[in-house]
Tab-separated table of C-alpha atoms in Angstrom:
chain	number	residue	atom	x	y	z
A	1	UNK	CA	-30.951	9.238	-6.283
A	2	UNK	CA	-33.433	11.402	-7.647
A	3	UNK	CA	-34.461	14.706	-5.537
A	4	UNK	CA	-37.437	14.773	-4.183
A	5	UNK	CA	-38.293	18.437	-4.512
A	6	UNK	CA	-35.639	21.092	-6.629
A	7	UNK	CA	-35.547	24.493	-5.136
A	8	UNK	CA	-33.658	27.676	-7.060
A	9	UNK	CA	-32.922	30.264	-4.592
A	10	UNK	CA	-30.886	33.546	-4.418
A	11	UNK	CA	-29.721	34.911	-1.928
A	12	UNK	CA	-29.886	38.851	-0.185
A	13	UNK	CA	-27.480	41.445	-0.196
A	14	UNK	CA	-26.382	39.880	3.077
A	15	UNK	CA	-25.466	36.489	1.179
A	16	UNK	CA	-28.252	34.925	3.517
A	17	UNK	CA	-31.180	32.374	2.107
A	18	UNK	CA	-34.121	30.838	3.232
A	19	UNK	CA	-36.362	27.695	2.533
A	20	UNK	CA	-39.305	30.691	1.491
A	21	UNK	CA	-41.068	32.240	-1.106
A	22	UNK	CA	-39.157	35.416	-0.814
A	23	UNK	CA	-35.684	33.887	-2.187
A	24	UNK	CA	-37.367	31.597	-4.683
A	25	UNK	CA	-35.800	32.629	-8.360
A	26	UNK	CA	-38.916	32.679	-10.608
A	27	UNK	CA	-41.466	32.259	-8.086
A	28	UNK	CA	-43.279	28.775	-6.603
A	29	UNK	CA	-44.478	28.203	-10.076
A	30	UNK	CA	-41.322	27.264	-11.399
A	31	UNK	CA	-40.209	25.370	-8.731
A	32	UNK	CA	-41.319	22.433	-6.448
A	33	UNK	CA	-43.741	23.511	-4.542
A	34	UNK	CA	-42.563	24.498	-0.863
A	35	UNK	CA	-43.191	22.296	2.206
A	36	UNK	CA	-45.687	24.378	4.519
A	37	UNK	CA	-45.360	22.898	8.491
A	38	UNK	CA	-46.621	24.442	11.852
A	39	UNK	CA	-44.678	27.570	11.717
A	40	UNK	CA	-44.011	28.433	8.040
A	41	UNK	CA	-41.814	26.421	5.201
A	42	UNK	CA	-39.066	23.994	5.562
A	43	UNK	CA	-38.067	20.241	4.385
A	44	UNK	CA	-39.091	17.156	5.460
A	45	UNK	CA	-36.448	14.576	6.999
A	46	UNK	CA	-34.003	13.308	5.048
A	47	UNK	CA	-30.916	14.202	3.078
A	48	UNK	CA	-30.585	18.379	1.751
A	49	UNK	CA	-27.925	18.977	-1.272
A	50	UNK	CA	-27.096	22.388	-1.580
A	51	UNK	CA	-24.927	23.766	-4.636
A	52	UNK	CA	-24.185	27.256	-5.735
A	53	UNK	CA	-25.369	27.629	-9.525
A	54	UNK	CA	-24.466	31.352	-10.227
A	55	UNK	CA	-22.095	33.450	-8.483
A	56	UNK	CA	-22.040	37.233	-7.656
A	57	UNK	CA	-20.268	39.108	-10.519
A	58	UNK	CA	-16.517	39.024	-8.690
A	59	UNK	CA	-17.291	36.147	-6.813
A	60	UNK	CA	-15.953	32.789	-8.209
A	61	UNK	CA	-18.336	29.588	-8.424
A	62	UNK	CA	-18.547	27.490	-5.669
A	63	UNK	CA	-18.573	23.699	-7.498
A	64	UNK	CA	-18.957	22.181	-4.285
A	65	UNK	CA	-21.689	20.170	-3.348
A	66	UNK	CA	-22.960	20.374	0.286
A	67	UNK	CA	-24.564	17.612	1.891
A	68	UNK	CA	-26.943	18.499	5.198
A	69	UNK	CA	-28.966	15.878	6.877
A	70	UNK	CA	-32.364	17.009	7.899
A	71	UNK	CA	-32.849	14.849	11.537
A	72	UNK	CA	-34.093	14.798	15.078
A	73	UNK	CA	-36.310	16.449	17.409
A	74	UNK	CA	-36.576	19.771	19.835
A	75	UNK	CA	-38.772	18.806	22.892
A	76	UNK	CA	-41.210	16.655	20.866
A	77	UNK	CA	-41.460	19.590	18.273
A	78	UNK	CA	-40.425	18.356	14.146
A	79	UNK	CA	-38.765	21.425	13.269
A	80	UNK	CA	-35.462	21.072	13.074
A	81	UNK	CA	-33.579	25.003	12.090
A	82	UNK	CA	-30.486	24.071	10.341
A	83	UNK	CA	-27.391	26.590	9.077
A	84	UNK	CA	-24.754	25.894	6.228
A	85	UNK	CA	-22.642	28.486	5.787
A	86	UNK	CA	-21.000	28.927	2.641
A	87	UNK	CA	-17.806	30.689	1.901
A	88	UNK	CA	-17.711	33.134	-1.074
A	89	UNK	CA	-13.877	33.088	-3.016
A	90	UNK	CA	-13.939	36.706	-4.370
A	91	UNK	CA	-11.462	37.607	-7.330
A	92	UNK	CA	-8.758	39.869	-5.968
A	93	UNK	CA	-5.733	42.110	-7.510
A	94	UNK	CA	-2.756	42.286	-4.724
A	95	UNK	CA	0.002	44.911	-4.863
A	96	UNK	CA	3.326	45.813	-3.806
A	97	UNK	CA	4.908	48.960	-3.794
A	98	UNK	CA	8.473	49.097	-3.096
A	99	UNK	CA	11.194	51.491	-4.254
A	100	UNK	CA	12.958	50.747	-7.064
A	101	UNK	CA	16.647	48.557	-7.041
A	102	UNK	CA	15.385	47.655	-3.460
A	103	UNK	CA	12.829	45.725	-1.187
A	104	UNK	CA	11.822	49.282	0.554
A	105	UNK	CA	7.603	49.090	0.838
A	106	UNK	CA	6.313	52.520	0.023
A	107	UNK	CA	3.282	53.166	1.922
A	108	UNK	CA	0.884	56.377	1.295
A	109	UNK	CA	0.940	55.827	-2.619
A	110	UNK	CA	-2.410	56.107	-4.489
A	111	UNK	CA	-3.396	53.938	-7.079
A	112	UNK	CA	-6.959	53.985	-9.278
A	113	UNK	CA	-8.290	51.015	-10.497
A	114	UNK	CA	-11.048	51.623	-13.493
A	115	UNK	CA	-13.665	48.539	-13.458
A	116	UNK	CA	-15.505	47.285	-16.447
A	117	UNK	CA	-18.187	49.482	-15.786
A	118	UNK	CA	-16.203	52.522	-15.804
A	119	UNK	CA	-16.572	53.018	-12.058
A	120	UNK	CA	-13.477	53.612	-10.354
A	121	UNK	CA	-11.846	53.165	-6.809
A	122	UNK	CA	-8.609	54.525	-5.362
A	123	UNK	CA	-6.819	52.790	-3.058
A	124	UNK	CA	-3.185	53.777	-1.229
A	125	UNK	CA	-0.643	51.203	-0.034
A	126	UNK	CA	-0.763	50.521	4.017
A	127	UNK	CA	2.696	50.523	5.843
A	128	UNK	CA	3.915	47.249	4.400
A	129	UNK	CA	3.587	49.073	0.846
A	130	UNK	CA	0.457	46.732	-0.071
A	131	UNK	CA	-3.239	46.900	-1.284
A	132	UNK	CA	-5.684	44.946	-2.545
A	133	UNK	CA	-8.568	45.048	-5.168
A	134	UNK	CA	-10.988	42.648	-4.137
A	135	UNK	CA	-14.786	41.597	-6.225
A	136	UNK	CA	-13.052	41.788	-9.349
A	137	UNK	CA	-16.104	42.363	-12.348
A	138	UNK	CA	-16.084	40.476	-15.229
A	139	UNK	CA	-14.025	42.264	-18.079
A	140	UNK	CA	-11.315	44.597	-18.632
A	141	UNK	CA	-9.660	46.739	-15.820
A	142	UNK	CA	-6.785	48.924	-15.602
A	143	UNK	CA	-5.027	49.967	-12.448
A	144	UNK	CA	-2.723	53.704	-12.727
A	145	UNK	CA	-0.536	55.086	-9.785
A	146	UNK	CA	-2.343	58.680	-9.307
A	147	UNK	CA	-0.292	60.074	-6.412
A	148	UNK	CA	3.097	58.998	-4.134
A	149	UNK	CA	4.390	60.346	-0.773
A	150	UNK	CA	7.199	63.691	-0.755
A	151	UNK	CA	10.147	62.563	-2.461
A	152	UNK	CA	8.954	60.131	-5.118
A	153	UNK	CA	7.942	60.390	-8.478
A	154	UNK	CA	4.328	58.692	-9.839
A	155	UNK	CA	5.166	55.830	-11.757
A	156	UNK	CA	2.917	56.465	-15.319
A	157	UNK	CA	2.884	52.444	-16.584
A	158	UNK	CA	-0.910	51.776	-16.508
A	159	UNK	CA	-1.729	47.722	-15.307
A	160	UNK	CA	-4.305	46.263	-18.128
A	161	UNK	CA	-5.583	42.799	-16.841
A	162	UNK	CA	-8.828	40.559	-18.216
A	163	UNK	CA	-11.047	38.812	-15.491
A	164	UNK	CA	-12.630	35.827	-17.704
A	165	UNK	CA	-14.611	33.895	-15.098
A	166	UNK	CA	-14.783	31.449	-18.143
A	167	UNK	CA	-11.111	30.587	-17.733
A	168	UNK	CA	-11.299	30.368	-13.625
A	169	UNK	CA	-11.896	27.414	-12.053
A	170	UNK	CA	-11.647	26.878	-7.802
A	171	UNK	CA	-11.469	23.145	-6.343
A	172	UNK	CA	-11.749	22.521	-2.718
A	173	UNK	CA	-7.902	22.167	-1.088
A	174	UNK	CA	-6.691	18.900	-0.465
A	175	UNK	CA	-6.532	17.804	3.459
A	176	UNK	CA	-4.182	15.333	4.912
């Protein structure tokens, strides 16, 4: 079927959205024009697709394609206030510290990791040894031990990884 009406939206800095001008990308203009009803916008009933088209940078594309029917009444009233929640997949690094020739988790050690941007972010293991870099950018990042507990010595190897979102590709798990 064709749509009726094709909306581009973004969302806020609290990944919510709304059926109003405010999160329209480009304005009414270049968009179907909004539904007005008693107490603001919203969509007549029927059948609402909703589809991520860009993510966040770190954030991997959602591909899947969410189906909401718009139906029933409140107390004789047609507005029906409907919420699809979508979960984000952010790109994450995941490390283990342990000492060497054994399976020992060495918590308190410091690590930097240096984003595409230059920015950087340091990070120490928990108590299991383990941390995690999480909203991976776009690009080329490196990841350097800057600092271990009393008795070790900093390990100088420097990580070099690649995030190419091009590459990256998510599909909804199988369920049996």
């Amino acid at each position: 079927h064709s749509p009726a009406a094709v909306w581009r939206l973004r969302s806020n800095t609290n990944g919510y959205v709304a059926l109003s001008p405010n999160y329209l990308v480009g304005g009414e203009s270049n968009n179907s024009p909004l539904y007005i009803c008693n107490n603001g916008y919203g969509i007549p009933y029927g059948v609402v697709t909703i589809q991520e088209v860009v993510a966040p940078e770190g954030y991997l594309l959602n591909n899947t394609i969410y189906t909401v029917p718009i139906n029933g009444k409140l107390n004789g009233v047609t507005q029906v206030t409907q919420t699809k929640e979508v979960a984000d997949v952010a790109l994450s690094l995941n490390l283990t510290k342990v000492q060497s020739d054994t399976n020992t988790p060495i918590a308190g050690a410091t690590f930097r990791h240096t984003r595409p941007d230059g920015t950087t972010e340091d990070v120490k293991t928990d108590s299991q040894g383990k941390l995690s870099f999480t909203g991976l950018q776009h690009g080329n990042h490196t990841v350097q031990e800057i600092d271990v507990p009393d008795g070790y010595v900093v390990n100088t190897n420097i990580i070099r990884f690649n995030v190419d979102l091009s590459l990256i590709h998510i599909s909804e798990p199988t369920r049996h």
